[in-house]
Amino acid sequence: MNIAVCIKQTPDTEARIKLTEDRRRVDESDINFILNPYDEFAVEEAVKLKESNGGEVTVISLGPDRVTSAMRTALAMGADKAIHLKTDRHPDDPLVTAKALAEVLRVGNYDLIFLGKQAIDDDHNQMPSLLGSLLDMPAATVVIKLEIDGDRVVAEREVDGGHEVLEFNLPAIIGAQRGLNEPRYPSLKGIMRAKKIQIEERSVALEAEQLQVESYDYPPPKEAGKIVGDSADAVPELLRLLREEAKVL
């Protein structure tokens, strides 16, 4: 089975985000970057399928030189090959990224293309669907269970208020959700193996972006909490504050 996994490098979930002076970019000077957490589920599912059915897993990522560290993580988890689409930065417009990825995926003749359901930095949650449209393939996203029997795929996905089961044929695109599997930790053997794998570099000519970020803003600071007492006598005052100030009752 020929499998591709499109991954993105994102700021660590515990990073303290700072903005540039013009507030149009995130200041990357003091940020630890990681493999996008949802992409970990995508890599794990791809490697599991390779282990049970044979084949090869190729990870593909677009971005500056620093993204290779996320690619090494995916290789250490068990992927076999890596393709780096070199750009100065990640485009703000997800369609531009999707078109660049589609060009590579189209010639790869992949049976399955995995992605995380979304990246945790921009939260666009569009890439699996965009690639499905560009490549004319069935695409299921927010997938929490996957069964493959020959060319037949059964995918269970989360929807508002329940689950939805889709059936379609390969080739196909899967957007992985938390719960699809439990991503493995890269072993020392896997890390050493990943260091020896040559990452293929390809230059990319990106299209003009139609979506542009005008500015980012920090969330408003949280107000300090109130202590209304430390005994049952404080309950009436607590209820009053919940009704009149917090307006949650």
Short mmCIF file of C-alpha atoms in Angstrom, two decimals:
data_model
loop_
_atom_site.label_atom_id
_atom_site.label_comp_id
_atom_site.label_asym_id
_atom_site.label_seq_id
_atom_site.Cartn_x
_atom_site.Cartn_y
_atom_site.Cartn_z
CA MET A 1 0.00 0.00 0.00
CA ASN A 2 1.41 3.37 -1.05
CA ILE A 3 0.57 5.92 1.66
CA ALA A 4 1.29 9.64 1.99
CA VAL A 5 0.97 11.71 5.15
CA CYS A 6 0.85 15.49 4.83
CA ILE A 7 2.15 17.08 8.02
CA LYS A 8 2.64 20.57 9.39
CA GLN A 9 4.98 21.95 12.00
CA THR A 10 3.20 24.09 14.60
CA PRO A 11 4.15 25.94 17.80
CA ASP A 12 4.29 23.79 20.91
CA THR A 13 0.94 23.75 22.71
CA GLU A 14 2.69 25.20 25.79
CA ALA A 15 4.46 27.99 23.89
CA ARG A 16 3.88 31.60 24.97
CA ILE A 17 2.89 33.29 21.74
CA LYS A 18 4.33 36.72 20.96
CA LEU A 19 3.39 38.83 17.95
CA THR A 20 5.60 40.87 15.67
CA GLU A 21 5.39 44.66 15.97
CA ASP A 22 2.97 44.96 13.06
CA ARG A 23 0.83 42.16 14.60
CA ARG A 24 0.58 40.37 11.27
CA ARG A 25 2.84 37.46 12.20
CA VAL A 26 3.79 35.33 15.17
CA ASP A 27 7.28 36.11 16.45
CA GLU A 28 9.10 32.80 15.93
CA SER A 29 12.36 33.85 17.60
CA ASP A 30 11.70 32.06 20.89
CA ILE A 31 9.19 29.34 20.01
CA ASN A 32 9.63 25.58 20.22
CA PHE A 33 8.02 23.96 17.18
CA ILE A 34 6.57 20.45 17.11
CA LEU A 35 4.76 18.06 14.81
CA ASN A 36 1.12 19.19 14.72
CA PRO A 37 -0.62 16.97 17.34
CA TYR A 38 -3.46 15.92 15.01
CA ASP A 39 -0.85 14.90 12.42
CA GLU A 40 0.55 12.44 14.97
CA PHE A 41 -2.69 10.45 14.66
CA ALA A 42 -2.33 10.56 10.87
CA VAL A 43 1.26 9.28 10.97
CA GLU A 44 0.39 6.54 13.46
CA GLU A 45 -2.52 5.25 11.38
CA ALA A 46 -0.39 5.24 8.23
CA VAL A 47 2.42 3.31 9.94
CA LYS A 48 -0.05 0.81 11.42
CA LEU A 49 -1.51 0.13 7.97
CA LYS A 50 1.98 -0.34 6.54
CA GLU A 51 2.86 -2.78 9.30
CA SER A 52 -0.28 -4.86 8.73
CA ASN A 53 -0.53 -4.67 4.93
CA GLY A 54 2.99 -3.86 3.74
CA GLY A 55 3.90 -0.92 1.56
CA GLU A 56 5.54 2.44 2.12
CA VAL A 57 4.77 5.66 3.99
CA THR A 58 5.95 9.03 2.66
CA VAL A 59 5.63 12.19 4.74
CA ILE A 60 5.26 15.50 2.91
CA SER A 61 5.55 18.95 4.44
CA LEU A 62 5.61 22.49 3.09
CA GLY A 63 7.47 25.28 4.83
CA PRO A 64 10.87 26.71 5.79
CA ASP A 65 13.95 24.70 6.77
CA ARG A 66 12.77 24.24 10.36
CA VAL A 67 9.94 21.88 9.30
CA THR A 68 12.46 19.09 8.78
CA SER A 69 12.52 18.49 12.55
CA ALA A 70 8.82 17.58 12.44
CA MET A 71 9.53 15.35 9.45
CA ARG A 72 12.26 13.58 11.42
CA THR A 73 9.72 12.92 14.17
CA ALA A 74 7.39 11.28 11.65
CA LEU A 75 10.27 9.23 10.24
CA ALA A 76 11.20 8.14 13.76
CA MET A 77 7.62 6.95 14.26
CA GLY A 78 8.00 4.63 11.28
CA ALA A 79 7.55 6.56 8.02
CA ASP A 80 9.92 5.54 5.24
CA LYS A 81 10.48 8.61 3.07
CA ALA A 82 10.11 12.37 3.32
CA ILE A 83 9.57 15.17 0.81
CA HIS A 84 10.16 18.78 1.87
CA LEU A 85 8.48 21.45 -0.25
CA LYS A 86 10.73 24.41 0.55
CA THR A 87 9.16 27.83 1.07
CA ASP A 88 10.08 30.86 3.16
CA ARG A 89 7.02 30.42 5.38
CA HIS A 90 3.65 28.75 5.65
CA PRO A 91 1.10 30.57 3.45
CA ASP A 92 -1.84 32.19 5.23
CA ASP A 93 -4.14 30.94 2.46
CA PRO A 94 -4.85 27.19 2.88
CA LEU A 95 -5.83 26.88 -0.79
CA VAL A 96 -2.31 27.91 -1.83
CA THR A 97 -0.85 25.18 0.39
CA ALA A 98 -3.38 22.64 -0.88
CA LYS A 99 -2.51 23.34 -4.52
CA ALA A 100 1.21 22.91 -3.84
CA LEU A 101 0.60 19.63 -2.00
CA ALA A 102 -1.79 18.40 -4.69
CA GLU A 103 0.89 18.76 -7.38
CA VAL A 104 3.13 16.35 -5.49
CA LEU A 105 0.37 13.98 -4.45
CA ARG A 106 -1.05 13.77 -7.96
CA VAL A 107 2.11 12.19 -9.38
CA GLY A 108 2.74 9.95 -6.36
CA ASN A 109 -0.08 7.50 -7.14
CA TYR A 110 -0.92 7.14 -3.45
CA ASP A 111 -3.62 4.73 -2.31
CA LEU A 112 -4.25 6.69 0.89
CA ILE A 113 -3.46 10.24 1.90
CA PHE A 114 -3.57 11.04 5.62
CA LEU A 115 -3.62 14.41 7.37
CA GLY A 116 -4.58 15.64 10.79
CA LYS A 117 -8.10 17.05 10.78
CA GLN A 118 -6.62 20.52 11.36
CA ALA A 119 -3.49 22.36 12.39
CA ILE A 120 -3.53 23.82 15.89
CA ASP A 121 -2.00 27.16 14.84
CA ASP A 122 -4.45 28.51 12.23
CA ASP A 123 -7.32 26.05 12.88
CA HIS A 124 -8.56 26.34 9.29
CA ASN A 125 -9.78 22.71 9.31
CA GLN A 126 -9.93 22.74 5.49
CA MET A 127 -6.95 20.82 4.10
CA PRO A 128 -8.47 17.31 3.76
CA SER A 129 -11.53 18.70 1.98
CA LEU A 130 -9.48 21.01 -0.25
CA LEU A 131 -7.23 18.15 -1.34
CA GLY A 132 -10.26 15.95 -1.96
CA SER A 133 -11.66 18.56 -4.32
CA LEU A 134 -8.35 19.24 -6.09
CA LEU A 135 -7.49 15.55 -6.53
CA ASP A 136 -11.08 14.40 -7.18
CA MET A 137 -10.92 11.84 -4.35
CA PRO A 138 -13.33 10.98 -1.56
CA ALA A 139 -12.27 12.76 1.63
CA ALA A 140 -13.42 11.96 5.16
CA THR A 141 -12.33 14.20 8.00
CA VAL A 142 -12.67 14.11 11.81
CA VAL A 143 -12.22 10.33 11.47
CA ILE A 144 -12.14 8.33 14.72
CA LYS A 145 -12.30 4.80 13.28
CA LEU A 146 -11.03 3.38 10.01
CA GLU A 147 -11.45 -0.04 8.39
CA ILE A 148 -9.92 -1.03 5.06
CA ASP A 149 -10.74 -4.22 3.19
CA GLY A 150 -9.11 -4.32 -0.22
CA ASP A 151 -10.21 -1.17 -2.01
CA ARG A 152 -13.20 -0.62 0.29
CA VAL A 153 -12.95 1.92 3.11
CA VAL A 154 -15.32 2.38 6.05
CA ALA A 155 -14.69 5.55 8.04
CA GLU A 156 -16.50 6.63 11.20
CA ARG A 157 -16.36 10.35 11.86
CA GLU A 158 -17.57 12.73 14.54
CA VAL A 159 -20.40 15.09 13.67
CA ASP A 160 -22.48 17.43 15.82
CA GLY A 161 -24.54 15.29 18.15
CA GLY A 162 -23.27 11.91 17.02
CA HIS A 163 -21.21 9.83 14.61
CA GLU A 164 -21.44 9.33 10.86
CA VAL A 165 -20.26 6.24 8.93
CA LEU A 166 -19.02 6.67 5.37
CA GLU A 167 -18.16 4.01 2.81
CA PHE A 168 -16.03 4.68 -0.27
CA ASN A 169 -13.24 3.21 -2.37
CA LEU A 170 -9.52 3.88 -2.60
CA PRO A 171 -7.73 6.11 -3.40
CA ALA A 172 -8.98 8.38 -0.65
CA ILE A 173 -8.08 11.10 1.84
CA ILE A 174 -8.46 10.79 5.62
CA GLY A 175 -8.39 13.62 8.17
CA ALA A 176 -7.47 12.07 11.53
CA GLN A 177 -9.16 13.02 14.79
CA ARG A 178 -8.12 12.32 18.37
CA GLY A 179 -9.33 8.83 19.26
CA LEU A 180 -8.41 7.20 15.95
CA ASN A 181 -5.40 5.61 17.67
CA GLU A 182 -2.74 6.18 20.32
CA PRO A 183 0.37 7.64 18.67
CA ARG A 184 3.57 5.82 19.56
CA TYR A 185 6.60 7.49 21.07
CA PRO A 186 9.58 7.33 18.72
CA SER A 187 12.02 4.69 19.96
CA LEU A 188 15.77 5.25 20.16
CA LYS A 189 16.16 2.86 17.24
CA GLY A 190 13.57 4.84 15.28
CA ILE A 191 15.28 8.16 16.07
CA MET A 192 18.66 6.84 14.93
CA ARG A 193 17.09 5.41 11.77
CA ALA A 194 15.36 8.74 11.02
CA LYS A 195 18.67 10.62 11.21
CA LYS A 196 20.05 8.51 8.35
CA ILE A 197 17.13 9.04 5.96
CA GLN A 198 17.74 11.62 3.25
CA ILE A 199 14.88 14.14 3.07
CA GLU A 200 14.11 14.99 -0.54
CA GLU A 201 13.94 18.72 -1.13
CA ARG A 202 11.80 20.30 -3.82
CA SER A 203 11.45 23.97 -4.67
CA VAL A 204 7.88 25.25 -4.92
CA ALA A 205 6.41 28.19 -6.80
CA LEU A 206 3.39 29.25 -4.76
CA GLU A 207 0.38 30.95 -6.27
CA ALA A 208 -0.73 34.41 -5.14
CA GLU A 209 -2.68 34.28 -1.89
CA GLN A 210 -6.29 35.39 -1.88
CA LEU A 211 -6.52 35.27 1.90
CA GLN A 212 -4.31 37.60 3.92
CA VAL A 213 -4.06 38.18 7.65
CA GLU A 214 -4.64 41.85 8.51
CA SER A 215 -3.70 41.50 12.16
CA TYR A 216 -3.63 39.22 15.18
CA ASP A 217 -4.72 40.27 18.67
CA TYR A 218 -4.02 38.82 22.08
CA PRO A 219 -7.04 37.51 24.01
CA PRO A 220 -8.36 39.95 26.64
CA PRO A 221 -6.78 39.49 30.07
CA LYS A 222 -8.78 37.49 32.55
CA GLU A 223 -10.23 39.33 35.51
CA ALA A 224 -9.03 38.33 38.94
CA GLY A 225 -11.23 35.89 40.79
CA LYS A 226 -13.23 36.74 43.89
CA ILE A 227 -13.29 34.97 47.24
CA VAL A 228 -16.62 35.54 48.90
CA GLY A 229 -16.04 33.46 52.00
CA ASP A 230 -14.87 30.13 53.34
CA SER A 231 -18.03 28.75 54.96
CA ALA A 232 -21.66 28.02 54.23
CA ASP A 233 -22.49 31.61 55.18
CA ALA A 234 -20.98 32.73 51.87
CA VAL A 235 -23.44 30.75 49.73
CA PRO A 236 -26.13 33.51 49.44
CA GLU A 237 -23.51 36.05 48.32
CA LEU A 238 -22.05 33.52 45.88
CA LEU A 239 -25.47 32.91 44.34
CA ARG A 240 -26.09 36.65 44.04
CA LEU A 241 -22.81 37.18 42.22
CA LEU A 242 -23.49 34.26 39.87
CA ARG A 243 -26.90 35.73 39.04
CA GLU A 244 -26.09 39.44 38.83
CA GLU A 245 -22.45 39.64 37.74
CA ALA A 246 -21.53 36.37 36.05
CA LYS A 247 -25.13 35.94 34.77
CA VAL A 248 -24.81 32.17 34.63
CA LEU A 249 -27.88 31.40 36.74
#
